[in-house]
Short mmCIF file of C-alpha atoms in Angstrom, two decimals:
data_model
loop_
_atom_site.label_atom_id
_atom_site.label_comp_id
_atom_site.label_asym_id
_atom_site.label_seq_id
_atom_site.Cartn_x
_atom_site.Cartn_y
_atom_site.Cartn_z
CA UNK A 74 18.46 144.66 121.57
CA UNK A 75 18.83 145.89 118.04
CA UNK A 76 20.44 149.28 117.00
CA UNK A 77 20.15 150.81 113.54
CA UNK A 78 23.54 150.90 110.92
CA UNK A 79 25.70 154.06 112.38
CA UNK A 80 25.55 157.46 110.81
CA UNK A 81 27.95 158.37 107.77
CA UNK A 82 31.39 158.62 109.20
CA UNK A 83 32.83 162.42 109.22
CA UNK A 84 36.45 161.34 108.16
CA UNK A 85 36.93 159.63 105.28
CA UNK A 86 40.75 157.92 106.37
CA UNK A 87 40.46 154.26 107.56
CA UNK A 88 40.96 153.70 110.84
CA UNK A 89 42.69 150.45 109.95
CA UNK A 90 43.58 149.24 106.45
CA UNK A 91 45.09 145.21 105.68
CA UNK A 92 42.35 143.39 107.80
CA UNK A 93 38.81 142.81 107.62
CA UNK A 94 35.23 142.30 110.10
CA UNK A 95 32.11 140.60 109.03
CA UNK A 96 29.81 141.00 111.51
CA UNK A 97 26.89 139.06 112.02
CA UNK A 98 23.88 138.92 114.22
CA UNK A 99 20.66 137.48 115.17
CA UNK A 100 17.42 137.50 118.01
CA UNK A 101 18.78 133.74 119.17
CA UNK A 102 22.42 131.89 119.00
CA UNK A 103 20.49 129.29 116.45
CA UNK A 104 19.83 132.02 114.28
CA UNK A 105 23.28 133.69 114.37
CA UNK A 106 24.64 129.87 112.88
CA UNK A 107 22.53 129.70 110.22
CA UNK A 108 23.35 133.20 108.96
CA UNK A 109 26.88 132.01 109.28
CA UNK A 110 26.36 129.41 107.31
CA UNK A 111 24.01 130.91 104.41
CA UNK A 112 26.75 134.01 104.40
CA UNK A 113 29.64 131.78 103.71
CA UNK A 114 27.82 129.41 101.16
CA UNK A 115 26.71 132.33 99.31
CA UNK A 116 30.56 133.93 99.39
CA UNK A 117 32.23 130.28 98.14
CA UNK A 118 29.25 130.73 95.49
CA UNK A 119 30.73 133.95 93.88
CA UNK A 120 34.54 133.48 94.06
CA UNK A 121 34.54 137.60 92.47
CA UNK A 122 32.75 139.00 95.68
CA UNK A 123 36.11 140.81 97.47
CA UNK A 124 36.25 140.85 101.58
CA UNK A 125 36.13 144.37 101.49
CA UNK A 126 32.58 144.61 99.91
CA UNK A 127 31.18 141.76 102.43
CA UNK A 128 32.66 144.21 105.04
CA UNK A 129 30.87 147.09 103.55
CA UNK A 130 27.86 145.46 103.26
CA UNK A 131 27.54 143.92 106.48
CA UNK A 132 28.40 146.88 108.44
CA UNK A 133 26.33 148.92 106.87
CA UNK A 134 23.70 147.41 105.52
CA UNK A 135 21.73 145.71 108.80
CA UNK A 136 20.85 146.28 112.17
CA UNK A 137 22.35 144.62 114.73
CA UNK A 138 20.86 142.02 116.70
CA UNK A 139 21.20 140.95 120.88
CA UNK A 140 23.65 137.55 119.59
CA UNK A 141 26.49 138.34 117.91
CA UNK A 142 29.75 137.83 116.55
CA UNK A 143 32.51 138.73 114.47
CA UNK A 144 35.17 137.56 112.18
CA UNK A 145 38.10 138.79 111.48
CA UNK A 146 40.70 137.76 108.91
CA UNK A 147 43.28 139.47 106.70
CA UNK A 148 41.34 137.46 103.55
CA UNK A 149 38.47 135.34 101.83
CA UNK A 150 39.96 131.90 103.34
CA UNK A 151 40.26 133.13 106.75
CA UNK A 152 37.32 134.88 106.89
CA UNK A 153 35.32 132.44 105.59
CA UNK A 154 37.06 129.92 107.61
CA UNK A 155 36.05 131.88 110.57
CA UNK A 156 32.46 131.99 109.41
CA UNK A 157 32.38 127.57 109.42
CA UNK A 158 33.68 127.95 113.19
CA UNK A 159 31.19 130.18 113.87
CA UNK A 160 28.54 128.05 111.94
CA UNK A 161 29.54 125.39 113.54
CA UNK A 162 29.48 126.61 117.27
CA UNK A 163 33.57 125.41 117.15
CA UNK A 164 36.05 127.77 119.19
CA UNK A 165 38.19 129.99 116.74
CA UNK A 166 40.90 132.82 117.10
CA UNK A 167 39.38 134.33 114.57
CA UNK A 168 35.52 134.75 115.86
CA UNK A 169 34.68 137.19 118.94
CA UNK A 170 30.92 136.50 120.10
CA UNK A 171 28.56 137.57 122.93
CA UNK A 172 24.88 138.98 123.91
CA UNK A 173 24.87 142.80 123.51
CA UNK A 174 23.73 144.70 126.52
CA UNK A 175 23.56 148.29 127.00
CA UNK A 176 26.78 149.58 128.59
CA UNK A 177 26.49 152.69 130.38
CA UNK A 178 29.27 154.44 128.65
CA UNK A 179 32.53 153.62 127.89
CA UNK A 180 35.64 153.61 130.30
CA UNK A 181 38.85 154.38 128.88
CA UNK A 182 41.62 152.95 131.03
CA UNK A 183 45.55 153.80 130.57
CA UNK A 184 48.30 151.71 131.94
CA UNK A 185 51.44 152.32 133.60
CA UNK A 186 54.57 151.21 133.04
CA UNK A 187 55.11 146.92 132.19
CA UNK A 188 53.44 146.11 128.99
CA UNK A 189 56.11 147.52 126.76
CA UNK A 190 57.79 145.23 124.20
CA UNK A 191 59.90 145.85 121.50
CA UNK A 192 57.92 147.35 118.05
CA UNK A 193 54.92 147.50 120.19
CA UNK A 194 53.37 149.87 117.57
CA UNK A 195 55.43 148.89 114.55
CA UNK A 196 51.83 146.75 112.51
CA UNK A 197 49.92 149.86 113.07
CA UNK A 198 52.61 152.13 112.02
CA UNK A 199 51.85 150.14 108.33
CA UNK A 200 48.75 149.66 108.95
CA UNK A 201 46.60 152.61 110.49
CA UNK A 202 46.73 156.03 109.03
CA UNK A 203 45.31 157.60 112.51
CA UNK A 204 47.71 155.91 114.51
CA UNK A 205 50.74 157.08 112.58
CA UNK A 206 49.41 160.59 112.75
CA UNK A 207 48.51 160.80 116.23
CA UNK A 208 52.77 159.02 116.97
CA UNK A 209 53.71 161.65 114.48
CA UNK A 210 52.38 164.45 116.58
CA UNK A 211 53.06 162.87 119.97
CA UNK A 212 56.98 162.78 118.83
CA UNK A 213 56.81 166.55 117.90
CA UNK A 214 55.55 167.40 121.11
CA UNK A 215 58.13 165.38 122.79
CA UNK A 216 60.83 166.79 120.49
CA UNK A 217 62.18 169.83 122.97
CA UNK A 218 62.90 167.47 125.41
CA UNK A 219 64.41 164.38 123.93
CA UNK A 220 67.45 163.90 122.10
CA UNK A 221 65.82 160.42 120.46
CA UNK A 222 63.49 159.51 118.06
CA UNK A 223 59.87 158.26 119.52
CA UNK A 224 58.64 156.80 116.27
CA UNK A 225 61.62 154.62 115.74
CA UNK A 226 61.13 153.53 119.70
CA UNK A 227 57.91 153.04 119.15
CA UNK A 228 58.29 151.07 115.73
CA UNK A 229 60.99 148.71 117.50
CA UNK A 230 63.55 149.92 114.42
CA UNK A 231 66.92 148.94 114.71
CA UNK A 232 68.95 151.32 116.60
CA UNK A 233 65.83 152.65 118.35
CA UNK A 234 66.78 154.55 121.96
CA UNK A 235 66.71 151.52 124.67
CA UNK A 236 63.41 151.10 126.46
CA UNK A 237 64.93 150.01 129.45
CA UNK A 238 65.99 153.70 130.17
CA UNK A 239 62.41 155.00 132.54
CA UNK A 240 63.10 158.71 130.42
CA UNK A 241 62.54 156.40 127.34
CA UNK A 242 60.00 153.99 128.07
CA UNK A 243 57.44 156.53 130.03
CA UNK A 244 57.30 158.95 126.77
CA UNK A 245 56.84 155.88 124.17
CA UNK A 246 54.29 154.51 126.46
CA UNK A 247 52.27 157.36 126.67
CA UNK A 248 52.85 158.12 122.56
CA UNK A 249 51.04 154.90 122.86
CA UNK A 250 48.05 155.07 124.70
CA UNK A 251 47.39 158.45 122.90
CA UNK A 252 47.35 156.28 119.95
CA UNK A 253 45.60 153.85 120.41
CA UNK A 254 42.95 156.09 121.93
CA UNK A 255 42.68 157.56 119.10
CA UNK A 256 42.26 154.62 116.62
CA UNK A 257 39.39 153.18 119.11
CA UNK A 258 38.08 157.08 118.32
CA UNK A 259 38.02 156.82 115.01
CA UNK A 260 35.95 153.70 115.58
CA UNK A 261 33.44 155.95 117.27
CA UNK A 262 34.45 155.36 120.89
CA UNK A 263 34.71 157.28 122.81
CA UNK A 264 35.06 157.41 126.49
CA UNK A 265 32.61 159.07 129.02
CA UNK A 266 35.09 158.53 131.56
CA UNK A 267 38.86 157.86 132.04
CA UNK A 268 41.16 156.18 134.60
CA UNK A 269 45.11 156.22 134.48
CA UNK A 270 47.02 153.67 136.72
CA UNK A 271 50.32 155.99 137.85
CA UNK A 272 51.62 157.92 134.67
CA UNK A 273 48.73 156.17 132.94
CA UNK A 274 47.02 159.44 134.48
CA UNK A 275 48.59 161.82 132.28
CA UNK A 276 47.43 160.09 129.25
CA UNK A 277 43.62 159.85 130.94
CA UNK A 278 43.72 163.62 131.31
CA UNK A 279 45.24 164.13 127.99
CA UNK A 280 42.27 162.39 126.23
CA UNK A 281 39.76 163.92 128.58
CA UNK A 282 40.87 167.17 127.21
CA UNK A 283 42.31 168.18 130.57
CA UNK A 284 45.80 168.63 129.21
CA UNK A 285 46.72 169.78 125.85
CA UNK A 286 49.20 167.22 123.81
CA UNK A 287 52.53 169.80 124.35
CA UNK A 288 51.64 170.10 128.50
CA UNK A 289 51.05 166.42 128.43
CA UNK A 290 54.57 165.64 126.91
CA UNK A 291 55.97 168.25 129.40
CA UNK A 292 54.65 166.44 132.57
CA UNK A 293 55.99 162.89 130.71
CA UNK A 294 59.39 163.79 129.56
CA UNK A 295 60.24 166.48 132.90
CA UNK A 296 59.43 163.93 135.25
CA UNK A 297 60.80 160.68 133.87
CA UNK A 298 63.95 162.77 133.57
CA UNK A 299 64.19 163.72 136.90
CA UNK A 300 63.00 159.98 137.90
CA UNK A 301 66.31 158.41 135.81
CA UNK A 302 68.71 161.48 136.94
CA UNK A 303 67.86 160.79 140.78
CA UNK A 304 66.19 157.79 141.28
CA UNK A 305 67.19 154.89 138.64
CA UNK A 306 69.01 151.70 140.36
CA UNK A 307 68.22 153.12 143.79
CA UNK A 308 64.63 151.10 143.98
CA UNK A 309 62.57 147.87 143.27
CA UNK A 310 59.49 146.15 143.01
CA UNK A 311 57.57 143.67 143.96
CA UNK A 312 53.79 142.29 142.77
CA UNK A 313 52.12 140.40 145.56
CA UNK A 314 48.83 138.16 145.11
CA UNK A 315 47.38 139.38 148.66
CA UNK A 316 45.33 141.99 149.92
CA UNK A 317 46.67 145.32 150.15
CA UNK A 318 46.23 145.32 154.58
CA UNK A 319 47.28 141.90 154.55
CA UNK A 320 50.67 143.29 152.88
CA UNK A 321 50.48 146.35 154.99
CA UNK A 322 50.72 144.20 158.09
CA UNK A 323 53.77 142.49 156.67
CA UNK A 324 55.46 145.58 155.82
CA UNK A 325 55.41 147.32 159.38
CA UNK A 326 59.09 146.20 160.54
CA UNK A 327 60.32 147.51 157.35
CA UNK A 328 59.26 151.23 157.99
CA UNK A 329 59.69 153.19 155.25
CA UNK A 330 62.19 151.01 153.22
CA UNK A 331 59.35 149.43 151.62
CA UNK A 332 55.56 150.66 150.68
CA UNK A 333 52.29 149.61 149.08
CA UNK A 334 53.20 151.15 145.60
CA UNK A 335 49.62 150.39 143.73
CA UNK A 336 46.49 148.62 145.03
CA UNK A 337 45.02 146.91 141.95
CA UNK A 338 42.60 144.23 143.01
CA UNK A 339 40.87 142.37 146.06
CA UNK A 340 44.41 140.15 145.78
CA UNK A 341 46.70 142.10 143.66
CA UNK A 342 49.33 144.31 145.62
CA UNK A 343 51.85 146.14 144.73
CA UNK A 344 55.26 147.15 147.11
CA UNK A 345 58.43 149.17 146.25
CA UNK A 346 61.72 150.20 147.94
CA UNK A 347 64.60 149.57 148.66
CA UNK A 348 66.57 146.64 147.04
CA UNK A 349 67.82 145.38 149.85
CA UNK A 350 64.44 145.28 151.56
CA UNK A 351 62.41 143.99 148.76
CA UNK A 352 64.80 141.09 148.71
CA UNK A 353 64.38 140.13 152.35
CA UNK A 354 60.59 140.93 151.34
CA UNK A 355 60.63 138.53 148.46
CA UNK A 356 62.51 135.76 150.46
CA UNK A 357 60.05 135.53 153.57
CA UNK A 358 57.12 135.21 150.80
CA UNK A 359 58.63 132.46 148.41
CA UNK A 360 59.50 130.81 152.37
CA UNK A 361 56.15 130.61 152.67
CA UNK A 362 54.99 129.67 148.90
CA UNK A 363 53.58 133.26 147.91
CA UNK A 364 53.54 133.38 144.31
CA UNK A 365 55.40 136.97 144.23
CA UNK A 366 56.66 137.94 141.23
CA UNK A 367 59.67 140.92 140.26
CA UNK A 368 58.60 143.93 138.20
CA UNK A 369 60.72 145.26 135.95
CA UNK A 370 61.69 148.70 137.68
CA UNK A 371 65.46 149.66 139.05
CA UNK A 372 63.12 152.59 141.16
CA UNK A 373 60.67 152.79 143.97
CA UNK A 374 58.13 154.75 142.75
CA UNK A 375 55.26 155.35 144.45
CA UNK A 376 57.33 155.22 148.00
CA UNK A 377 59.28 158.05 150.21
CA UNK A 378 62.25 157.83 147.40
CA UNK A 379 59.96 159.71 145.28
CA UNK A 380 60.34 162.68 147.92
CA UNK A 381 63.66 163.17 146.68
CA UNK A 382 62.42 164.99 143.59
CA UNK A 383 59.79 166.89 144.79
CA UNK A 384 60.53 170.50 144.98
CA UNK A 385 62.67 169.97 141.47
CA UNK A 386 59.50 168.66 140.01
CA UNK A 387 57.39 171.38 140.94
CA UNK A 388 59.87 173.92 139.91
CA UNK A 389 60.43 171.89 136.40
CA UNK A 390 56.63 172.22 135.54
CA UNK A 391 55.46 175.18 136.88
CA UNK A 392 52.56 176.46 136.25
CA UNK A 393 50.40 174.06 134.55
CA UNK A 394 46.65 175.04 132.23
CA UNK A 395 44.56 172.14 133.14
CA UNK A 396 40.86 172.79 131.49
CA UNK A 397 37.75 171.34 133.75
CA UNK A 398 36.51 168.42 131.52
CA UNK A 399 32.83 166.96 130.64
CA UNK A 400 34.55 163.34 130.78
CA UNK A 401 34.44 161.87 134.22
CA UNK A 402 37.77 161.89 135.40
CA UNK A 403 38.22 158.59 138.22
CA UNK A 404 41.48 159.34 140.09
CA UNK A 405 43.60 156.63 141.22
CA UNK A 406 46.06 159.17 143.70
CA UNK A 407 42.21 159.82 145.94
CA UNK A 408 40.25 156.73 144.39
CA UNK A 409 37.13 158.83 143.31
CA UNK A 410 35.92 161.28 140.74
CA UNK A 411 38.49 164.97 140.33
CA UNK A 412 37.69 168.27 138.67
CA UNK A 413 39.93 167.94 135.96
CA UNK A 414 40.79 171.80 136.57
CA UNK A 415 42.90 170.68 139.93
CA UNK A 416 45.20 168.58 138.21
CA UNK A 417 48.48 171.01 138.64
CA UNK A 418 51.73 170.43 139.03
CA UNK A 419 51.78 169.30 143.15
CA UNK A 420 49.01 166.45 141.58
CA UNK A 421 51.45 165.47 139.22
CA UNK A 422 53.98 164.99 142.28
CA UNK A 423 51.16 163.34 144.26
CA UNK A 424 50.60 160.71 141.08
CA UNK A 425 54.19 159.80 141.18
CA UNK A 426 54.82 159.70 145.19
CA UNK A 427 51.35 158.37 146.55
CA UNK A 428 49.86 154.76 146.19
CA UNK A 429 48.14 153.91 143.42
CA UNK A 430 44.24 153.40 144.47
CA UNK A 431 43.21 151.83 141.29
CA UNK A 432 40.95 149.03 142.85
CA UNK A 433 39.39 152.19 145.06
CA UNK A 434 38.58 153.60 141.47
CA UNK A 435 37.19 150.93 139.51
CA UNK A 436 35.09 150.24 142.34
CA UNK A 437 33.55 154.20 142.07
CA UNK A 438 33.60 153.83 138.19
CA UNK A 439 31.14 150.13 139.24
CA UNK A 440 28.73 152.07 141.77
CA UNK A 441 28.36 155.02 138.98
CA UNK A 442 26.93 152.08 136.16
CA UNK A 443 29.76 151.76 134.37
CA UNK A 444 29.90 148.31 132.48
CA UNK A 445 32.68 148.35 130.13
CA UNK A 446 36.09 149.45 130.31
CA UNK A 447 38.55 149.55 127.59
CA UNK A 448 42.05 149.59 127.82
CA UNK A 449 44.37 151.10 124.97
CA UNK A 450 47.41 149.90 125.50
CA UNK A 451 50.20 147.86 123.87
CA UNK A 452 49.14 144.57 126.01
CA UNK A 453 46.51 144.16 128.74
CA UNK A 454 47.61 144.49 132.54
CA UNK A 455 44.12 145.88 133.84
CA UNK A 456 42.02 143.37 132.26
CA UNK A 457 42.36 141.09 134.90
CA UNK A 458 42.11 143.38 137.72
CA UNK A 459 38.95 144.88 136.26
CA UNK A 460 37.35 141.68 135.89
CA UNK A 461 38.40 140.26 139.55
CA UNK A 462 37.03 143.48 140.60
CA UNK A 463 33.79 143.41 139.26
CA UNK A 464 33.25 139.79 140.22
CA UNK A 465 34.03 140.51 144.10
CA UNK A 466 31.27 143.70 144.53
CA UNK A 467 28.71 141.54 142.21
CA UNK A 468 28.30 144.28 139.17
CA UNK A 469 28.68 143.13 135.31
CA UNK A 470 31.77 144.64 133.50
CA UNK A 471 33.25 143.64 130.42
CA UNK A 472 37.18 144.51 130.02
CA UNK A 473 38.71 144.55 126.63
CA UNK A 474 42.56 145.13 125.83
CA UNK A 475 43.50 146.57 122.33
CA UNK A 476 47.21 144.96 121.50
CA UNK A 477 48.95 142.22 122.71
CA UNK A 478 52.81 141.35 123.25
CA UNK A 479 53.66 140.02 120.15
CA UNK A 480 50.00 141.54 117.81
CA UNK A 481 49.95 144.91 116.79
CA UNK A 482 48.87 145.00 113.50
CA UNK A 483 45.04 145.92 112.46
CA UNK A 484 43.36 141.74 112.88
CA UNK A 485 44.50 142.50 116.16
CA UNK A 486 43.05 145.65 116.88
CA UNK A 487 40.08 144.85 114.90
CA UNK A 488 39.72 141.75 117.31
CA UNK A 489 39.49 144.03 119.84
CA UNK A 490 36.76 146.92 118.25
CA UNK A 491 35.10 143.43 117.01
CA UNK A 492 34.71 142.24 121.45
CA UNK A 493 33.65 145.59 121.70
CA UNK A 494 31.02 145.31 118.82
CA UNK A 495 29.63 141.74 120.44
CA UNK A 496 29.12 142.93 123.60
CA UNK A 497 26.78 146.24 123.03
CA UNK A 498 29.53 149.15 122.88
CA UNK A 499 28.21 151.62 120.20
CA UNK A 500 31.46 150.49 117.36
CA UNK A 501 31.72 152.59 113.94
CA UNK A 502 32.96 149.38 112.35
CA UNK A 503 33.29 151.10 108.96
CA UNK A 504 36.40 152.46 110.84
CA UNK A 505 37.50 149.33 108.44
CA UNK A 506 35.75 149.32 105.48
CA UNK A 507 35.39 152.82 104.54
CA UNK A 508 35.06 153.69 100.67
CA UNK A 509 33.53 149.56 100.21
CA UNK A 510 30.91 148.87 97.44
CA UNK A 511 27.60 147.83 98.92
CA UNK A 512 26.53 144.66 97.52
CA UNK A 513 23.32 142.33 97.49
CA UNK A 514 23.90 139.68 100.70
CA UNK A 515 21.86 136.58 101.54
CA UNK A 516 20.85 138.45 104.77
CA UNK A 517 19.85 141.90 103.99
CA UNK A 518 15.92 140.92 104.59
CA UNK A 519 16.92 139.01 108.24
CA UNK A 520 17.83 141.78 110.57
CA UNK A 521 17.37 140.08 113.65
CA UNK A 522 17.10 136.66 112.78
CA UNK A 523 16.25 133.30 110.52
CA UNK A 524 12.58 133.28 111.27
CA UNK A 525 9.77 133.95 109.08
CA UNK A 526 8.65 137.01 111.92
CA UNK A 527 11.69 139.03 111.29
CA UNK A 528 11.40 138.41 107.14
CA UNK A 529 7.37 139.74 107.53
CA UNK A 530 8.62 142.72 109.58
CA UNK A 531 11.67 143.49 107.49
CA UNK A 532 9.40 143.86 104.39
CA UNK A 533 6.79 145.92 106.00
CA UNK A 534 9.90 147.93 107.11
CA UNK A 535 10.53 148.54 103.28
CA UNK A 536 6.75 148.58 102.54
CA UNK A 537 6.38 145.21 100.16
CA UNK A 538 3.26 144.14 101.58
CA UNK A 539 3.16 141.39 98.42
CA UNK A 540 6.57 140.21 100.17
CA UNK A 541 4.97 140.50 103.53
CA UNK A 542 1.89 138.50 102.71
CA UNK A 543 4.00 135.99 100.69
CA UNK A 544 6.34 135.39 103.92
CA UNK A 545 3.27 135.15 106.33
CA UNK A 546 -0.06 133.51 104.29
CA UNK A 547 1.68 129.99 104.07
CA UNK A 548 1.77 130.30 108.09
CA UNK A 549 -1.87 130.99 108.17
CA UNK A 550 -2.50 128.23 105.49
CA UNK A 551 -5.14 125.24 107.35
CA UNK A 552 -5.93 123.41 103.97
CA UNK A 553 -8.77 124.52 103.77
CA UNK A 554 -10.47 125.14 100.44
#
């Protein structure tokens, strides 16, 4: 599989600025090592060439081949330390590899409530021009509703409003994944379909173009309003590691104290409700060595508490625009594929109250041939799930994350476009590089690979034939004379 260099970018803002990829490629694994190798012995030969112009150059100077791989570094030292791993076939944080296959389209995926932490967005705040815009705008369109400032919540600043408030958290999270979104955008991705898990689902239809950026905030900031004012310390809940009507069973002499809150994997359950209840719950399963474990959440959504705001809800958001969509929208309230023009207010109730079908989803998002599924969020939950998924109903997915707890500055986003890159997704990787001097690499005449084939059909590419014949005649050469 090899794909021409991408057209010239539109924008002309980085997408990331402070880190750097050099991607590589080749038609076997053998070949991608030895173009490893010849790249960094000809950078350590010319201690003036920068990172940024190897970047250039290799992102838009060559095709790209079926093997490939990535570095990633902030630097010469790391980059080329990358490229001796990589060389040298020896694991490294700083190399992504794989076999590009053709993907089907890309899945955007949003997340929920969990993977929050504390300056979750502060190294792209420095780092990525298109992030800080799209936070910048998200906080405006918050601004009517909140008496707190989003970017310094979602830069971790000192001072910042707490994120364990849910009227907090839910905004900053979806300021977030709007974000990020749009930084994997500016990379060129973007999604032919979306799937939200719970208030994940705003931000899906958000992106799909379903909800504009001010009726997006509305939904966020009304309902995790109503959700602190009459729900907050009244709930819990609970992640279980067994099927979802295995944990039904369990749950019958509880009645509607507890629920199935989200379905999220052959073996990955979630239950809310009371505290009380979700104690005994949690008791009876560590009796019996379950590995349960406590989310972080003082309310049971996703169970009959959440009928307690219903008719304020509805009144609160009234009537709500939602435009029909040409991204496939995969809902996790029914499991399958919604008109983006019935997502109204009572669906925004339904989101919060019903269980979350997200393993019912994937699986529709599998049988309609979609292969990768990338989720933009400040550290991966749905990874997992995805890949568990994919494994039990015998399809090939690949699941990337974008940030992790603890990494949110451009290497680690760039990590992340970089998996994409490896693995077939159609990546703008000049995203990173943009306004780089081309300049002259040892592999500008090996598109696909080490071998004296690809140099013969690179040159008739350019039309030397004297190269051509110079590359093959020695081939053809018996001794006789």
């Amino acid at each position: 599989m090899s794909t021409a260099p991408p057209p010239a970018p539109t924008g002309t803002a980085p997408a990331t600025t402070g880190a750097h990829v050099w991607p590589v490629s080749g038609r076997t694994g053998d070949a991608l090592s030895a173009i490893a190798q010849r790249l960094a012995d000809h950078v350590r030969a010319r201690p003036g060439l920068r990172a940024e112009e190897v970047a250039h150059s290799l992102v838009t100077g060559r095709a790209h081949g079926e093997h490939r791989a990535a570095v990633v570094g902030t630097g010469r030292d790391d980059l080329l330390a990358g490229l001796d791993a990589l060389a040298a076939r020896r694991p490294s944080d700083a190399v992504v590899s794989g076999l590009a296959r053709p993907d089907g389209g890309v899945v955007l995926v949003f997340t929920g409530a969990g993977g929050q932490w504390r300056g979750m967005g502060g190294g792209l705040w420095d780092d990525s021009p298109v992030f800080r815009d799209s936070v910048r705008a998200c906080a405006e369109a918050f601004e009517p509703y909140v008496d707190w400032s989003l970017v310094d919540v979602v830069r971790g600043r000192r001072g910042a409003a707490s994120m364990n408030r849910v009227d907090v958290v839910q905004p900053a999270l979806f300021t977030m994944a709007v974000s990020l979104a749009a930084v994997w955008r500016a990379f060129g991705v973007r999604p032919a379909a979306v799937v939200g898990h719970s208030q994940g689902e705003i931000a899906a239809a958000h992106v799909a173009g379903a909800l504009s950026l001010q009726d997006a905030a509305r939904v966020v900031a009304l309902r995790s309003r109503l959700i602190a004012g009459a729900l907050a310390g009244k709930g819990a809940m609970l992640s279980v590691p067994l099927p979802a009507t295995e944990v039904r069973q369990r749950l019958a002499s509880w009645g509607d104290r507890i629920a199935v809150a989200a379905v999220n994997g052959p073996r990955t359950t979630s239950v809310a409700g009371e505290p009380a209840a979700i104690e005994e719950f949690f008791a009876e399963l560590v009796d019996e060595g379950v590995r349960v474990a406590r989310i972080v959440s003082d309310f049971a959504s996703h169970s009959a508490q959440v009928d307690a705001i219903h008719s304020a809800l509805i009144d609160e958001l009234g009537p709500l625009r939602c435009e029909a969509s040409d991204v496939l929208f995969c809902s996790t309230v029914t499991g399958g594929v919604l008109d983006t023009a019935e997502l109204d207010a009572e669906y925004w109730y339904e989101n919060l109250r019903r269980p979350v079908l997200f393993d019912s989803a994937v699986r529709t998002l599998l049988r309609r041939g979609f292969g990768t599924f990338v989720e933009p969020s400040p550290h991966p939950l749905l990874v997992a799930p995805i890949e568990e998924i994919a494994v039990e109903v015998g399809a090939r997915a690949t699941a990337i994350g974008t940030l992790r707890m603890g990494e949110s500055d451009a290497a680690r986003l760039l990590t992340s476009v970089a998996e994409a890159h490896v693995h077939g997704t159609a990546v703008d990787l000049r995203g990173a590089c943009r306004g780089g001097r081309r300049v002259g690499l040892p592999l500008d005449d090996v598109a696909e690979g080490s071998d004296a084939d690809s140099r013969f059909w690179s040159a008739v590419r350019r039309g030397d034939l004297a190269t051509a014949l110079g590359v093959v005649l020695p081939a053809l050469d018996t001794g006789a004379g």
